[in-house]
Short mmCIF file of C-alpha atoms in Angstrom, two decimals:
data_model
loop_
_atom_site.label_atom_id
_atom_site.label_comp_id
_atom_site.label_asym_id
_atom_site.label_seq_id
_atom_site.Cartn_x
_atom_site.Cartn_y
_atom_site.Cartn_z
CA UNK A 1 66.64 64.18 -49.26
CA UNK A 2 63.11 64.56 -50.62
CA UNK A 3 60.82 61.62 -51.13
CA UNK A 4 60.27 60.33 -54.66
CA UNK A 5 56.87 61.63 -55.75
CA UNK A 6 57.03 60.30 -59.30
CA UNK A 7 54.68 57.38 -58.66
CA UNK A 8 52.02 59.04 -56.52
CA UNK A 9 50.48 62.41 -55.75
CA UNK A 10 48.27 61.57 -52.73
CA UNK A 11 46.28 64.81 -52.79
CA UNK A 12 45.43 64.39 -56.45
CA UNK A 13 44.29 60.83 -55.84
CA UNK A 14 42.28 61.78 -52.74
CA UNK A 15 40.42 64.44 -54.71
CA UNK A 16 39.63 62.09 -57.61
CA UNK A 17 35.94 61.35 -58.18
CA UNK A 18 35.47 57.77 -59.31
CA UNK A 19 32.67 57.27 -61.85
CA UNK A 20 29.51 55.53 -60.65
CA UNK A 21 28.77 52.22 -62.37
CA UNK A 22 25.94 49.72 -62.81
CA UNK A 23 25.89 45.93 -62.69
CA UNK A 24 22.85 43.94 -63.86
CA UNK A 25 22.48 40.26 -63.08
CA UNK A 26 19.92 37.46 -63.28
CA UNK A 27 19.30 34.17 -61.50
CA UNK A 28 21.48 32.49 -64.10
CA UNK A 29 24.45 34.62 -63.03
CA UNK A 30 23.76 33.79 -59.37
CA UNK A 31 23.70 30.05 -60.13
CA UNK A 32 26.86 30.16 -62.30
CA UNK A 33 28.66 32.01 -59.50
CA UNK A 34 27.55 29.44 -56.90
CA UNK A 35 28.89 26.61 -59.07
CA UNK A 36 32.09 28.61 -59.58
CA UNK A 37 32.74 28.67 -55.81
CA UNK A 38 32.04 24.95 -55.44
CA UNK A 39 28.35 24.76 -54.50
CA UNK A 40 27.05 21.21 -55.02
CA UNK A 41 30.54 20.25 -56.22
CA UNK A 42 30.73 17.19 -53.97
CA UNK A 43 27.03 16.32 -54.02
CA UNK A 44 24.71 17.52 -56.78
CA UNK A 45 21.70 17.16 -54.45
CA UNK A 46 23.29 18.68 -51.33
CA UNK A 47 20.30 19.82 -49.28
CA UNK A 48 22.28 22.78 -47.88
CA UNK A 49 23.37 24.06 -51.28
CA UNK A 50 20.82 23.10 -53.92
CA UNK A 51 18.96 26.34 -53.09
CA UNK A 52 21.82 28.34 -54.64
CA UNK A 53 21.29 26.83 -58.09
CA UNK A 54 17.70 25.52 -58.15
CA UNK A 55 14.21 26.42 -56.90
CA UNK A 56 14.40 23.80 -54.18
CA UNK A 57 11.13 22.71 -52.53
CA UNK A 58 9.16 25.20 -54.61
CA UNK A 59 11.07 28.28 -53.40
CA UNK A 60 10.22 31.30 -55.56
CA UNK A 61 13.81 32.55 -55.96
CA UNK A 62 17.17 30.88 -55.63
CA UNK A 63 19.28 32.03 -52.67
CA UNK A 64 22.30 34.24 -53.23
CA UNK A 65 25.64 33.64 -51.51
CA UNK A 66 26.83 36.82 -49.74
CA UNK A 67 30.19 36.74 -51.54
CA UNK A 68 28.31 37.22 -54.83
CA UNK A 69 28.47 40.92 -53.96
CA UNK A 70 32.18 40.95 -54.88
CA UNK A 71 31.10 40.73 -58.53
CA UNK A 72 29.39 44.12 -58.32
CA UNK A 73 32.83 45.74 -58.30
CA UNK A 74 34.27 44.12 -61.42
CA UNK A 75 33.77 47.18 -63.60
CA UNK A 76 34.00 49.68 -60.74
CA UNK A 77 37.72 49.46 -59.99
CA UNK A 78 39.82 50.44 -63.05
CA UNK A 79 43.05 48.69 -62.12
CA UNK A 80 44.20 47.99 -65.67
CA UNK A 81 45.59 51.54 -66.00
CA UNK A 82 47.02 54.41 -63.95
CA UNK A 83 44.71 56.46 -61.73
CA UNK A 84 44.94 60.26 -61.37
CA UNK A 85 47.87 60.82 -59.06
CA UNK A 86 48.99 57.18 -59.04
CA UNK A 87 51.23 55.39 -61.52
CA UNK A 88 51.62 51.62 -61.30
CA UNK A 89 52.31 48.54 -63.37
CA UNK A 90 49.12 46.39 -63.48
CA UNK A 91 51.31 43.29 -63.91
CA UNK A 92 52.74 43.87 -60.40
CA UNK A 93 49.33 44.15 -58.75
CA UNK A 94 48.37 41.77 -55.94
CA UNK A 95 44.93 41.45 -54.35
CA UNK A 96 45.76 41.74 -50.65
CA UNK A 97 42.48 41.81 -48.73
CA UNK A 98 38.72 41.92 -49.18
CA UNK A 99 36.21 43.29 -46.68
CA UNK A 100 32.45 42.95 -47.22
CA UNK A 101 29.46 44.22 -45.29
CA UNK A 102 26.03 42.77 -46.08
CA UNK A 103 23.08 44.98 -45.09
CA UNK A 104 20.24 43.01 -46.70
CA UNK A 105 19.98 39.54 -48.29
CA UNK A 106 20.95 39.94 -51.93
CA UNK A 107 18.11 39.61 -54.46
CA UNK A 108 18.34 36.84 -57.05
CA UNK A 109 18.15 39.38 -59.90
CA UNK A 110 18.72 43.11 -59.87
CA UNK A 111 20.47 46.12 -61.31
CA UNK A 112 23.07 47.42 -58.87
CA UNK A 113 24.16 51.06 -58.73
CA UNK A 114 27.72 51.35 -57.44
CA UNK A 115 29.18 54.41 -55.74
CA UNK A 116 32.97 54.18 -55.65
CA UNK A 117 35.41 56.06 -53.42
CA UNK A 118 38.97 55.87 -52.13
CA UNK A 119 38.97 53.82 -48.93
CA UNK A 120 42.65 54.11 -48.15
CA UNK A 121 46.15 54.80 -49.42
CA UNK A 122 49.34 53.72 -47.66
CA UNK A 123 53.01 54.15 -48.57
CA UNK A 124 54.83 50.90 -47.71
CA UNK A 125 58.21 51.88 -49.12
CA UNK A 126 58.71 49.62 -52.10
CA UNK A 127 54.96 49.28 -52.61
CA UNK A 128 51.71 51.18 -52.11
CA UNK A 129 48.46 49.79 -50.72
CA UNK A 130 45.38 51.16 -52.47
CA UNK A 131 41.93 50.55 -50.96
CA UNK A 132 38.83 51.04 -53.09
CA UNK A 133 35.43 51.16 -51.37
CA UNK A 134 32.27 50.43 -53.33
CA UNK A 135 28.75 50.86 -51.94
CA UNK A 136 26.23 48.72 -53.76
CA UNK A 137 22.64 50.01 -54.06
CA UNK A 138 19.66 48.26 -55.62
CA UNK A 139 18.76 50.67 -58.42
CA UNK A 140 15.00 50.16 -58.32
CA UNK A 141 14.51 50.68 -54.58
CA UNK A 142 17.61 52.75 -53.81
CA UNK A 143 18.37 50.45 -50.85
CA UNK A 144 21.98 49.93 -49.79
CA UNK A 145 22.60 46.18 -50.09
CA UNK A 146 26.32 45.80 -49.43
CA UNK A 147 29.73 47.43 -49.26
CA UNK A 148 32.99 46.03 -50.60
CA UNK A 149 36.45 47.30 -49.75
CA UNK A 150 39.20 45.91 -51.96
CA UNK A 151 42.83 46.30 -50.84
CA UNK A 152 45.38 46.17 -53.64
CA UNK A 153 49.14 45.80 -53.12
CA UNK A 154 50.93 47.75 -55.86
CA UNK A 155 54.54 46.65 -56.09
CA UNK A 156 56.90 49.41 -57.20
CA UNK A 157 54.42 52.21 -56.48
CA UNK A 158 55.63 53.14 -52.98
CA UNK A 159 58.30 55.51 -51.73
CA UNK A 160 56.32 58.66 -52.47
CA UNK A 161 56.52 60.13 -48.95
CA UNK A 162 59.05 60.77 -46.18
CA UNK A 163 60.20 57.31 -44.91
CA UNK A 164 60.25 58.58 -41.32
CA UNK A 165 56.58 59.54 -41.61
CA UNK A 166 55.12 57.41 -44.41
CA UNK A 167 51.84 58.61 -45.86
CA UNK A 168 48.75 56.76 -44.67
CA UNK A 169 45.05 57.51 -45.13
CA UNK A 170 41.91 55.52 -44.27
CA UNK A 171 38.25 56.53 -44.37
CA UNK A 172 37.10 53.74 -42.02
CA UNK A 173 37.55 52.77 -38.34
CA UNK A 174 40.91 51.25 -37.42
CA UNK A 175 39.28 48.18 -35.87
CA UNK A 176 38.10 47.03 -39.30
CA UNK A 177 41.73 46.63 -40.36
CA UNK A 178 43.14 45.40 -37.06
CA UNK A 179 45.58 42.51 -37.15
CA UNK A 180 43.92 39.16 -36.62
CA UNK A 181 45.55 36.23 -34.86
CA UNK A 182 44.45 32.68 -35.51
CA UNK A 183 43.72 30.89 -32.20
CA UNK A 184 46.13 28.17 -31.12
CA UNK A 185 43.30 26.00 -29.78
CA UNK A 186 41.63 23.18 -31.70
CA UNK A 187 39.20 24.48 -34.35
CA UNK A 188 35.48 24.44 -33.58
CA UNK A 189 34.92 22.91 -37.03
CA UNK A 190 37.02 21.72 -39.98
CA UNK A 191 35.68 21.28 -43.49
CA UNK A 192 37.49 19.84 -46.50
CA UNK A 193 36.47 20.78 -50.01
CA UNK A 194 38.02 19.86 -53.34
CA UNK A 195 38.48 22.44 -56.05
CA UNK A 196 38.19 20.95 -59.51
CA UNK A 197 40.86 21.20 -62.26
CA UNK A 198 38.65 23.56 -64.33
CA UNK A 199 37.56 25.59 -61.26
CA UNK A 200 39.18 28.84 -62.43
CA UNK A 201 37.71 28.39 -65.93
CA UNK A 202 34.26 28.03 -64.38
CA UNK A 203 34.71 30.94 -61.94
CA UNK A 204 35.90 33.28 -64.72
CA UNK A 205 32.45 32.97 -66.34
CA UNK A 206 31.25 35.27 -63.57
CA UNK A 207 33.23 38.10 -65.16
CA UNK A 208 36.84 38.06 -63.93
CA UNK A 209 38.70 37.30 -67.14
CA UNK A 210 42.24 37.95 -65.93
CA UNK A 211 44.32 35.57 -68.12
CA UNK A 212 46.51 34.70 -65.11
CA UNK A 213 43.73 32.25 -64.24
CA UNK A 214 43.38 30.67 -67.68
CA UNK A 215 46.46 31.16 -69.88
CA UNK A 216 49.40 28.81 -69.12
CA UNK A 217 51.97 31.12 -70.75
CA UNK A 218 50.91 34.19 -68.81
CA UNK A 219 50.87 32.15 -65.59
CA UNK A 220 54.46 31.04 -66.24
CA UNK A 221 55.60 34.60 -66.94
CA UNK A 222 54.08 35.55 -63.58
CA UNK A 223 56.09 32.79 -61.89
CA UNK A 224 53.47 30.04 -61.54
CA UNK A 225 53.70 26.53 -62.92
CA UNK A 226 50.15 26.78 -64.26
CA UNK A 227 47.13 29.11 -64.03
CA UNK A 228 46.03 29.83 -60.46
CA UNK A 229 42.63 30.13 -58.84
CA UNK A 230 41.09 33.56 -58.28
CA UNK A 231 41.54 34.70 -54.68
CA UNK A 232 37.87 35.66 -54.49
CA UNK A 233 36.97 32.14 -55.58
CA UNK A 234 38.90 30.76 -52.59
CA UNK A 235 37.07 33.27 -50.37
CA UNK A 236 33.77 31.98 -51.78
CA UNK A 237 34.74 28.41 -50.84
CA UNK A 238 35.63 29.53 -47.30
CA UNK A 239 32.40 31.44 -46.68
CA UNK A 240 30.36 28.56 -48.12
CA UNK A 241 32.01 26.25 -45.57
CA UNK A 242 31.19 28.65 -42.72
CA UNK A 243 27.55 28.87 -43.86
CA UNK A 244 27.35 25.07 -43.98
CA UNK A 245 29.15 24.29 -40.71
CA UNK A 246 28.37 27.28 -38.46
CA UNK A 247 25.22 28.85 -39.96
CA UNK A 248 23.60 25.47 -40.62
CA UNK A 249 23.00 26.41 -44.24
CA UNK A 250 21.51 29.89 -43.70
CA UNK A 251 23.44 32.53 -45.72
CA UNK A 252 21.34 35.37 -44.24
CA UNK A 253 23.19 34.99 -40.94
CA UNK A 254 26.30 36.59 -42.45
CA UNK A 255 26.88 40.20 -41.35
CA UNK A 256 30.36 40.95 -42.67
CA UNK A 257 33.35 39.14 -44.13
CA UNK A 258 37.07 39.85 -43.99
CA UNK A 259 39.71 37.91 -45.88
CA UNK A 260 43.48 38.29 -46.26
CA UNK A 261 45.01 36.50 -49.25
CA UNK A 262 48.22 34.76 -48.23
CA UNK A 263 49.18 32.44 -51.09
CA UNK A 264 47.90 31.22 -54.44
CA UNK A 265 45.77 28.08 -54.93
CA UNK A 266 46.09 25.77 -57.92
CA UNK A 267 42.80 24.48 -59.34
CA UNK A 268 42.39 20.84 -58.31
CA UNK A 269 43.89 21.32 -54.84
CA UNK A 270 42.00 20.36 -51.69
CA UNK A 271 41.07 23.21 -49.36
CA UNK A 272 40.99 22.62 -45.61
CA UNK A 273 38.88 25.30 -43.91
CA UNK A 274 39.46 25.59 -40.15
CA UNK A 275 36.94 27.58 -38.09
CA UNK A 276 37.04 28.99 -34.55
CA UNK A 277 33.92 30.45 -32.96
CA UNK A 278 34.36 33.45 -30.64
CA UNK A 279 30.96 34.91 -29.73
CA UNK A 280 29.37 36.02 -32.98
CA UNK A 281 32.71 36.00 -34.84
CA UNK A 282 34.05 33.05 -36.83
CA UNK A 283 37.82 33.15 -37.27
CA UNK A 284 38.95 31.00 -40.17
CA UNK A 285 42.04 29.78 -41.98
CA UNK A 286 42.22 28.00 -45.31
CA UNK A 287 45.07 25.66 -46.18
CA UNK A 288 46.01 23.97 -49.46
CA UNK A 289 46.14 20.39 -48.20
CA UNK A 290 48.60 19.03 -50.74
CA UNK A 291 51.22 21.68 -49.87
CA UNK A 292 50.17 22.21 -46.23
CA UNK A 293 50.31 25.96 -46.78
CA UNK A 294 47.93 28.63 -45.49
CA UNK A 295 46.38 30.46 -48.45
CA UNK A 296 43.68 32.63 -46.83
CA UNK A 297 42.67 33.77 -43.35
CA UNK A 298 40.11 36.12 -41.89
CA UNK A 299 36.88 36.38 -39.99
CA UNK A 300 33.14 36.39 -40.55
CA UNK A 301 30.76 38.21 -38.19
CA UNK A 302 27.25 36.80 -37.75
CA UNK A 303 23.91 38.39 -36.90
CA UNK A 304 23.12 35.47 -34.60
CA UNK A 305 24.09 31.87 -33.88
CA UNK A 306 22.22 28.88 -35.22
CA UNK A 307 19.96 27.37 -32.55
CA UNK A 308 21.40 23.90 -33.22
CA UNK A 309 25.01 24.87 -32.39
#
């Protein structure tokens, strides 16, 4: 029996050239994003976080959180329609993982030139996993600032290859996608942070206007009791906690970030971020405290350790 190829033609997709895009932002966008991922949410004069929204102590530019780079991709990944060689229902799309590499501290205002390519494609039977890789260059200098790899779980788009030898393609080393186990030991640090009821409405101002995060009717159709928080917002909360607890407030210590989205978060829930330190790697897990459910896990690699640890 031949495999069903109606949903995907891998060779056509692999040969597709994604259009290059640009993303321009200002300090205002940087500050709105920081507020959207909870900066200064518990303390408006937090000495670790005021620098993300204000020229603290006379600093010339506000600091940029490394997860801000995920915004560069908003118009780079056209997931609202079919791609050449791949048919899918956007309503059945799930954001599975995010991987970020930071090569230079992000400027507080810039025009970003994005080069987009296929990072991976995997037939999982009833679903397909599509990975889009975006390299983010500062337009003026041509310097490579960051790379984002977004993994999308497309329900109903699998089954396009022989089940005994399912199709799989990756353009990156296997160790970047290796399975990660959370340690069973006590965490090195634990940080609690409260999302606010309008958290998703604030985060969406950074450009992700998916109505799943704002429209009660659409949320109910999707199976949720009310609009849910953006997964990348939860990732922003987690990395902020690591910067505060492990990096002692220095965002430039972040080298790369990996996150696997496990479960939705409702705005207003308390996030418990558990952190384990293994050399220069921080393993982390985020739980929704009220439901005692893990919602996100992953790791962050550092350039160095804070001297005060």
